mmCIF file of C-alpha atoms in Angstrom:
data_model
loop_
_atom_site.group_PDB
_atom_site.id
_atom_site.type_symbol
_atom_site.label_atom_id
_atom_site.label_comp_id
_atom_site.label_asym_id
_atom_site.label_seq_id
_atom_site.Cartn_x
_atom_site.Cartn_y
_atom_site.Cartn_z
ATOM 1 C CA MET G 10 -23.008 65.274 282.061
ATOM 2 C CA LYS G 11 -23.992 68.924 282.455
ATOM 3 C CA THR G 12 -23.824 68.614 286.243
ATOM 4 C CA THR G 13 -20.387 67.002 286.042
ATOM 5 C CA LEU G 14 -19.112 69.759 283.740
ATOM 6 C CA LYS G 15 -20.511 72.443 286.022
ATOM 7 C CA VAL G 16 -18.797 70.936 289.079
ATOM 8 C CA PHE G 17 -15.546 70.531 287.141
ATOM 9 C CA LEU G 18 -15.524 74.145 285.989
ATOM 10 C CA THR G 19 -16.361 75.415 289.457
ATOM 11 C CA VAL G 20 -13.524 73.445 291.048
ATOM 12 C CA LEU G 21 -11.140 74.476 288.267
ATOM 13 C CA LEU G 22 -12.091 78.093 288.776
ATOM 14 C CA ILE G 23 -11.356 78.368 292.508
ATOM 15 C CA PRO G 24 -7.522 78.433 292.518
ATOM 16 C CA VAL G 25 -6.974 80.565 289.442
ATOM 17 C CA VAL G 26 -9.632 83.245 289.215
ATOM 18 C CA LEU G 27 -8.437 86.759 290.020
ATOM 19 C CA LEU G 28 -11.819 88.397 290.353
ATOM 20 C CA SER G 29 -15.025 87.542 292.176
ATOM 21 C CA GLN G 30 -18.320 87.930 290.347
ATOM 22 C CA GLN G 31 -19.689 90.065 293.173
ATOM 23 C CA THR G 32 -16.752 92.464 293.086
ATOM 24 C CA GLU G 33 -16.391 92.620 289.322
ATOM 25 C CA ALA G 34 -20.096 93.345 288.913
ATOM 26 C CA ARG G 35 -19.427 96.787 290.371
ATOM 27 C CA GLY G 36 -17.296 97.459 287.327
ATOM 28 C CA ILE G 37 -17.884 95.845 283.957
ATOM 29 C CA GLU G 38 -20.917 93.539 283.959
ATOM 30 C CA TRP G 39 -19.188 90.355 282.845
ATOM 31 C CA SER G 40 -21.567 87.707 284.146
ATOM 32 C CA GLY G 41 -25.053 86.484 283.333
ATOM 33 C CA ASP G 42 -27.470 83.854 284.608
ATOM 34 C CA ASP G 43 -25.606 80.785 283.350
ATOM 35 C CA ASP G 44 -23.114 79.497 285.938
ATOM 36 C CA ILE G 45 -21.085 77.476 283.448
ATOM 37 C CA ALA G 46 -20.754 80.445 281.077
ATOM 38 C CA ASN G 47 -19.775 82.659 284.018
ATOM 39 C CA ALA G 48 -17.047 80.212 285.043
ATOM 40 C CA MET G 49 -15.706 80.303 281.488
ATOM 41 C CA VAL G 50 -15.717 84.114 281.566
ATOM 42 C CA TRP G 51 -13.648 84.285 284.764
ATOM 43 C CA LEU G 52 -11.156 81.785 283.377
ATOM 44 C CA GLY G 53 -10.986 83.820 280.176
ATOM 45 C CA LEU G 54 -10.279 86.966 282.186
ATOM 46 C CA ASN G 55 -7.523 85.211 284.076
ATOM 47 C CA HIS G 56 -5.805 84.214 280.830
ATOM 48 C CA LEU G 57 -6.422 87.613 279.217
ATOM 49 C CA MET G 58 -4.691 89.541 282.007
ATOM 50 C CA ASN G 59 -1.813 87.076 281.865
ATOM 51 C CA ILE G 60 -1.420 87.674 278.101
ATOM 52 C CA GLU G 61 -2.385 84.067 277.395
ATOM 53 C CA ARG G 62 -4.531 85.131 274.480
ATOM 54 C CA GLU G 63 -5.026 81.728 272.890
ATOM 55 C CA LYS G 64 -6.687 80.293 276.001
ATOM 56 C CA ALA G 65 -8.534 83.550 276.707
ATOM 57 C CA TYR G 66 -10.117 83.423 273.249
ATOM 58 C CA THR G 67 -11.154 79.793 273.739
ATOM 59 C CA PHE G 68 -12.910 80.446 277.058
ATOM 60 C CA PHE G 69 -14.597 83.685 275.946
ATOM 61 C CA ASP G 70 -15.824 82.059 272.736
ATOM 62 C CA ALA G 71 -17.235 79.138 274.716
ATOM 63 C CA ALA G 72 -18.879 81.551 277.171
ATOM 64 C CA VAL G 73 -20.824 83.500 274.539
ATOM 65 C CA THR G 74 -21.829 80.249 272.861
ATOM 66 C CA LYS G 75 -23.212 78.958 276.163
ATOM 67 C CA ASP G 76 -24.839 82.290 277.109
ATOM 68 C CA PRO G 77 -25.640 84.476 274.062
ATOM 69 C CA THR G 78 -26.746 87.354 276.336
ATOM 70 C CA LEU G 79 -23.199 88.184 277.507
ATOM 71 C CA PHE G 80 -21.710 91.338 275.990
ATOM 72 C CA ALA G 81 -18.317 91.823 277.674
ATOM 73 C CA PRO G 82 -16.638 88.673 276.305
ATOM 74 C CA HIS G 83 -17.520 89.944 272.823
ATOM 75 C CA VAL G 84 -15.374 93.034 273.496
ATOM 76 C CA ALA G 85 -12.396 90.858 274.374
ATOM 77 C CA LEU G 86 -13.064 88.589 271.390
ATOM 78 C CA ALA G 87 -13.239 91.599 269.069
ATOM 79 C CA MET G 88 -9.885 92.831 270.360
ATOM 80 C CA LEU G 89 -8.417 89.378 269.760
ATOM 81 C CA SER G 90 -9.881 89.090 266.238
ATOM 82 C CA ASN G 91 -9.505 90.639 262.802
ATOM 83 C CA GLY G 92 -11.715 91.278 259.794
ATOM 84 C CA ASP G 93 -15.247 89.903 259.731
ATOM 85 C CA MET G 94 -14.968 88.224 263.133
ATOM 86 C CA ARG G 95 -13.891 91.475 264.769
ATOM 87 C CA ALA G 96 -16.843 93.250 263.138
ATOM 88 C CA HIS G 97 -19.212 90.498 264.312
ATOM 89 C CA HIS G 98 -18.081 90.641 267.940
ATOM 90 C CA LYS G 99 -18.138 94.443 267.928
ATOM 91 C CA ALA G 100 -21.722 94.467 266.650
ATOM 92 C CA GLU G 101 -22.784 91.894 269.265
ATOM 93 C CA ALA G 102 -21.130 93.851 272.071
ATOM 94 C CA LYS G 103 -22.836 97.095 271.039
ATOM 95 C CA LYS G 104 -26.227 95.412 270.770
ATOM 96 C CA LEU G 105 -26.007 93.511 274.056
ATOM 97 C CA VAL G 106 -24.621 96.381 276.176
ATOM 98 C CA GLU G 107 -27.831 98.388 275.800
ATOM 99 C CA GLY G 108 -29.368 99.026 279.206
ATOM 100 C CA LYS G 109 -26.133 98.259 281.072
ATOM 101 C CA MET G 110 -24.189 100.532 283.428
ATOM 102 C CA GLU G 111 -21.905 103.329 282.242
ATOM 103 C CA VAL G 112 -18.673 101.423 282.946
ATOM 104 C CA SER G 113 -19.868 98.608 280.692
ATOM 105 C CA LYS G 114 -20.772 101.049 277.914
ATOM 106 C CA LEU G 115 -17.360 102.693 278.182
ATOM 107 C CA TYR G 116 -15.695 99.286 277.854
ATOM 108 C CA VAL G 117 -17.578 98.646 274.616
ATOM 109 C CA SER G 118 -16.680 102.139 273.368
ATOM 110 C CA LEU G 119 -13.010 101.100 273.304
ATOM 111 C CA LEU G 120 -13.839 99.211 270.104
ATOM 112 C CA ASP G 121 -14.503 102.536 268.364
ATOM 113 C CA ILE G 122 -10.898 103.648 268.914
ATOM 114 C CA THR G 123 -8.860 102.935 265.791
ATOM 115 C CA LYS G 124 -5.647 104.151 264.198
ATOM 116 C CA ASP G 125 -7.772 106.744 262.393
ATOM 117 C CA THR G 126 -9.065 108.196 265.675
ATOM 118 C CA GLU G 127 -7.552 111.566 266.522
ATOM 119 C CA ASN G 128 -4.965 110.981 269.266
ATOM 120 C CA PRO G 129 -6.059 107.350 269.809
ATOM 121 C CA GLY G 130 -3.657 106.798 272.696
ATOM 122 C CA ASP G 131 -5.063 109.748 274.622
ATOM 123 C CA VAL G 132 -8.641 108.608 273.983
ATOM 124 C CA TRP G 133 -7.757 105.088 275.139
ATOM 125 C CA ARG G 134 -6.173 106.400 278.353
ATOM 126 C CA SER G 135 -8.987 108.824 279.104
ATOM 127 C CA THR G 136 -11.597 106.085 278.626
ATOM 128 C CA TRP G 137 -9.892 103.778 281.121
ATOM 129 C CA LYS G 138 -9.542 106.707 283.513
ATOM 130 C CA LYS G 139 -13.295 107.377 283.341
ATOM 131 C CA MET G 140 -13.975 103.701 283.986
ATOM 132 C CA TYR G 141 -11.563 103.678 286.925
ATOM 133 C CA GLU G 142 -13.175 106.761 288.457
ATOM 134 C CA LEU G 143 -16.612 105.164 288.205
ATOM 135 C CA ALA G 144 -15.512 101.875 289.756
ATOM 136 C CA PRO G 145 -12.106 102.409 291.436
ATOM 137 C CA ASP G 146 -12.447 99.570 293.949
ATOM 138 C CA GLY G 147 -15.046 97.486 292.214
ATOM 139 C CA SER G 148 -13.068 96.013 289.357
ATOM 140 C CA LEU G 149 -9.509 94.725 289.422
ATOM 141 C CA PHE G 150 -9.722 94.348 285.641
ATOM 142 C CA VAL G 151 -10.480 98.054 285.244
ATOM 143 C CA ASN G 152 -7.862 98.915 287.871
ATOM 144 C CA PHE G 153 -5.233 96.857 286.028
ATOM 145 C CA ASN G 154 -5.956 98.394 282.646
ATOM 146 C CA TYR G 155 -6.118 101.890 284.111
ATOM 147 C CA ALA G 156 -2.683 101.365 285.652
ATOM 148 C CA ARG G 157 -1.105 99.912 282.518
ATOM 149 C CA SER G 158 -2.549 102.689 280.343
ATOM 150 C CA ARG G 159 -0.846 105.531 282.222
ATOM 151 C CA LYS G 160 1.401 107.464 279.843
ATOM 152 C CA ASP G 161 3.881 108.633 282.480
ATOM 153 C CA VAL G 162 6.121 105.690 283.376
ATOM 154 C CA LYS G 163 6.557 106.710 287.013
ATOM 155 C CA GLU G 164 2.792 106.994 287.424
ATOM 156 C CA ARG G 165 2.327 103.630 285.697
ATOM 157 C CA ILE G 166 4.785 101.931 288.043
ATOM 158 C CA MET G 167 3.206 103.585 291.084
ATOM 159 C CA GLU G 168 -0.298 102.466 290.095
ATOM 160 C CA LEU G 169 0.854 98.932 289.287
ATOM 161 C CA GLU G 170 2.671 98.593 292.609
ATOM 162 C CA LYS G 171 -0.398 99.883 294.461
ATOM 163 C CA LEU G 172 -2.529 97.329 292.638
ATOM 164 C CA ALA G 173 -0.086 94.502 293.377
ATOM 165 C CA ALA G 174 -0.239 95.369 297.080
ATOM 166 C CA LYS G 175 -4.044 95.570 297.016
ATOM 167 C CA ILE G 176 -4.391 92.145 295.405
ATOM 168 C CA GLU G 177 -1.834 90.579 297.740
ATOM 169 C CA LYS G 178 -3.615 92.012 300.781
ATOM 170 C CA SER G 179 -6.892 90.502 299.599
ATOM 171 C CA GLY G 180 -5.259 87.089 299.181
ATOM 172 C CA GLY G 181 -5.438 87.108 295.397
ATOM 173 C CA ASN G 182 -2.832 86.220 292.793
ATOM 174 C CA ASN G 183 -1.050 89.316 291.458
ATOM 175 C CA GLY G 184 1.274 87.526 289.060
ATOM 176 C CA HIS G 185 -0.066 89.416 286.043
ATOM 177 C CA VAL G 186 0.919 92.711 287.709
ATOM 178 C CA HIS G 187 4.452 91.455 288.401
ATOM 179 C CA ASN G 188 4.689 90.506 284.726
ATOM 180 C CA LEU G 189 3.893 94.017 283.577
ATOM 181 C CA LEU G 190 6.181 95.553 286.201
ATOM 182 C CA GLY G 191 8.978 93.337 284.906
ATOM 183 C CA TYR G 192 8.546 94.636 281.366
ATOM 184 C CA THR G 193 8.189 98.237 282.532
ATOM 185 C CA TYR G 194 11.328 98.179 284.663
ATOM 186 C CA TYR G 195 13.282 96.516 281.855
ATOM 187 C CA ALA G 196 12.232 99.249 279.430
ATOM 188 C CA GLU G 197 13.465 101.783 281.993
ATOM 189 C CA GLY G 198 16.841 100.046 282.177
ATOM 190 C CA ASP G 199 16.425 98.590 285.672
ATOM 191 C CA LYS G 200 17.219 94.981 284.832
ATOM 192 C CA VAL G 201 17.600 93.904 288.465
ATOM 193 C CA LYS G 202 14.029 94.879 289.355
ATOM 194 C CA ALA G 203 12.786 93.554 286.025
ATOM 195 C CA LYS G 204 14.304 90.114 286.681
ATOM 196 C CA ALA G 205 12.978 90.084 290.262
ATOM 197 C CA HIS G 206 9.416 90.743 289.096
ATOM 198 C CA LEU G 207 9.626 88.125 286.349
ATOM 199 C CA ASP G 208 10.990 85.582 288.837
ATOM 200 C CA LYS G 209 8.047 86.378 291.107
ATOM 201 C CA TYR G 210 5.678 85.960 288.171
ATOM 202 C CA MET G 211 6.957 82.433 287.517
ATOM 203 C CA GLU G 212 6.650 81.633 291.220
ATOM 204 C CA LEU G 213 3.028 82.797 291.281
ATOM 205 C CA ARG G 214 2.048 81.228 287.956
ATOM 206 C CA PRO G 215 3.979 77.959 287.651
ATOM 207 C CA ASN G 216 1.272 76.264 285.602
ATOM 208 C CA GLY G 217 0.692 79.075 283.135
ATOM 209 C CA TYR G 218 2.688 79.542 279.952
ATOM 210 C CA ASN G 219 3.175 83.281 279.667
ATOM 211 C CA SER G 220 5.336 83.441 282.805
ATOM 212 C CA TYR G 221 7.929 81.299 281.012
ATOM 213 C CA ASP G 222 7.447 83.223 277.773
ATOM 214 C CA SER G 223 8.176 86.484 279.601
ATOM 215 C CA MET G 224 11.366 85.111 281.149
ATOM 216 C CA ALA G 225 12.400 83.780 277.750
ATOM 217 C CA GLU G 226 11.963 87.240 276.245
ATOM 218 C CA TYR G 227 14.067 88.709 279.048
ATOM 219 C CA TYR G 228 16.944 86.368 278.197
ATOM 220 C CA MET G 229 16.483 86.907 274.471
ATOM 221 C CA ASN G 230 16.776 90.664 274.943
ATOM 222 C CA GLU G 231 19.932 90.000 276.968
ATOM 223 C CA GLY G 232 21.376 87.982 274.096
ATOM 224 C CA ASP G 233 21.317 84.719 276.071
ATOM 225 C CA MET G 234 19.821 82.465 273.410
ATOM 226 C CA ASP G 235 20.352 79.220 275.344
ATOM 227 C CA ASN G 236 18.283 80.330 278.333
ATOM 228 C CA ALA G 237 15.755 81.995 276.032
ATOM 229 C CA LEU G 238 15.280 78.742 274.122
ATOM 230 C CA ALA G 239 14.951 76.771 277.365
ATOM 231 C CA TYR G 240 12.188 79.025 278.692
ATOM 232 C CA TYR G 241 10.342 79.205 275.372
ATOM 233 C CA ASN G 242 10.325 75.412 275.379
ATOM 234 C CA LYS G 243 8.910 75.467 278.916
ATOM 235 C CA ALA G 244 6.143 77.772 277.718
ATOM 236 C CA LEU G 245 5.376 75.436 274.831
ATOM 237 C CA ASN G 246 5.425 72.410 277.136
ATOM 238 C CA HIS G 247 2.807 74.059 279.353
ATOM 239 C CA TYR G 248 0.630 74.912 276.365
ATOM 240 C CA PRO G 249 1.443 73.488 272.905
ATOM 241 C CA GLY G 250 -0.788 76.137 271.328
ATOM 242 C CA ALA G 251 1.427 79.012 272.507
ATOM 243 C CA ILE G 252 2.023 80.741 269.166
ATOM 244 C CA SER G 253 4.587 83.285 270.389
ATOM 245 C CA ALA G 254 6.781 80.625 271.994
ATOM 246 C CA ARG G 255 6.602 78.387 268.931
ATOM 247 C CA ASN G 256 7.577 81.249 266.599
ATOM 248 C CA LYS G 257 10.465 82.329 268.833
ATOM 249 C CA ILE G 258 11.796 78.768 269.092
ATOM 250 C CA GLU G 259 11.858 78.545 265.296
ATOM 251 C CA GLU G 260 13.582 81.949 265.104
ATOM 252 C CA ILE G 261 16.277 81.045 267.649
ATOM 253 C CA GLU G 262 16.933 77.622 266.132
ATOM 254 C CA ALA G 263 17.264 79.198 262.671
ATOM 255 C CA LYS G 264 19.772 81.746 264.010
ATOM 256 C CA LYS G 265 21.755 79.000 265.725
ATOM 257 C CA LYS G 266 21.825 76.967 262.526
ATOM 258 C CA ASP G 267 23.029 79.978 260.514
ATOM 259 C CA LYS G 268 25.765 80.629 263.085
ATOM 260 C CA GLU G 269 26.917 77.018 262.975
ATOM 261 C CA GLN G 270 27.187 77.172 259.190
ATOM 262 C CA MET G 271 29.146 80.431 259.366
ATOM 263 C CA ASP G 272 31.541 78.944 261.928
ATOM 264 C CA LYS G 273 32.368 75.952 259.720
#
């Protein structure tokens, strides 16, 4: 059974993982000695960067259960948790990162940044910048978060487009970068580029659920509730546990019902 599960996870991992263990090890030390746990980590990372938090949490939680020596998934789990569970994962991450490289320690230090931190946004950005400078080519995860954390919008777009080109050149899937570019261009008022990037995201991630959620949000912001509802339903069809899509469907259907009653 264990052998079958290991083979299944390895095969499942090949087409979707964005990062290789060898490359990522030059940045944050995500992996350990357990191959099954490592496979779960890479799948968790894939979902995390695609804002598919529900699945990311599931894989990271399974990874630390399988290999209790892993620290990095605890950071992600802490960021996805509240209350006692956040405190638990933070404590585990701090304990397990001892003896690791500086980039790994900086990643854990992000958990110390709270709303009570002086200039938390600046501290967050400077921490990712330090991590990026220590491992600029060694970690696409660090590269992605460095790019998305840039305060200046033009710099953010430039870094994201550079990253998209780098991933494409290496033969990887850069859908998560197109997603963020879509949101960034929309916020800047360039709806044509925003739509183009979100279309590309759906093309590159047809079996995910956030690509449809992102397109749904685009249409919702445009006031096109019919298309928004259609894409939120697609997101929910791809993953019934998609909380955002489910909530938005309920919101849109309630608004439509109210409008129908007003029109009577």
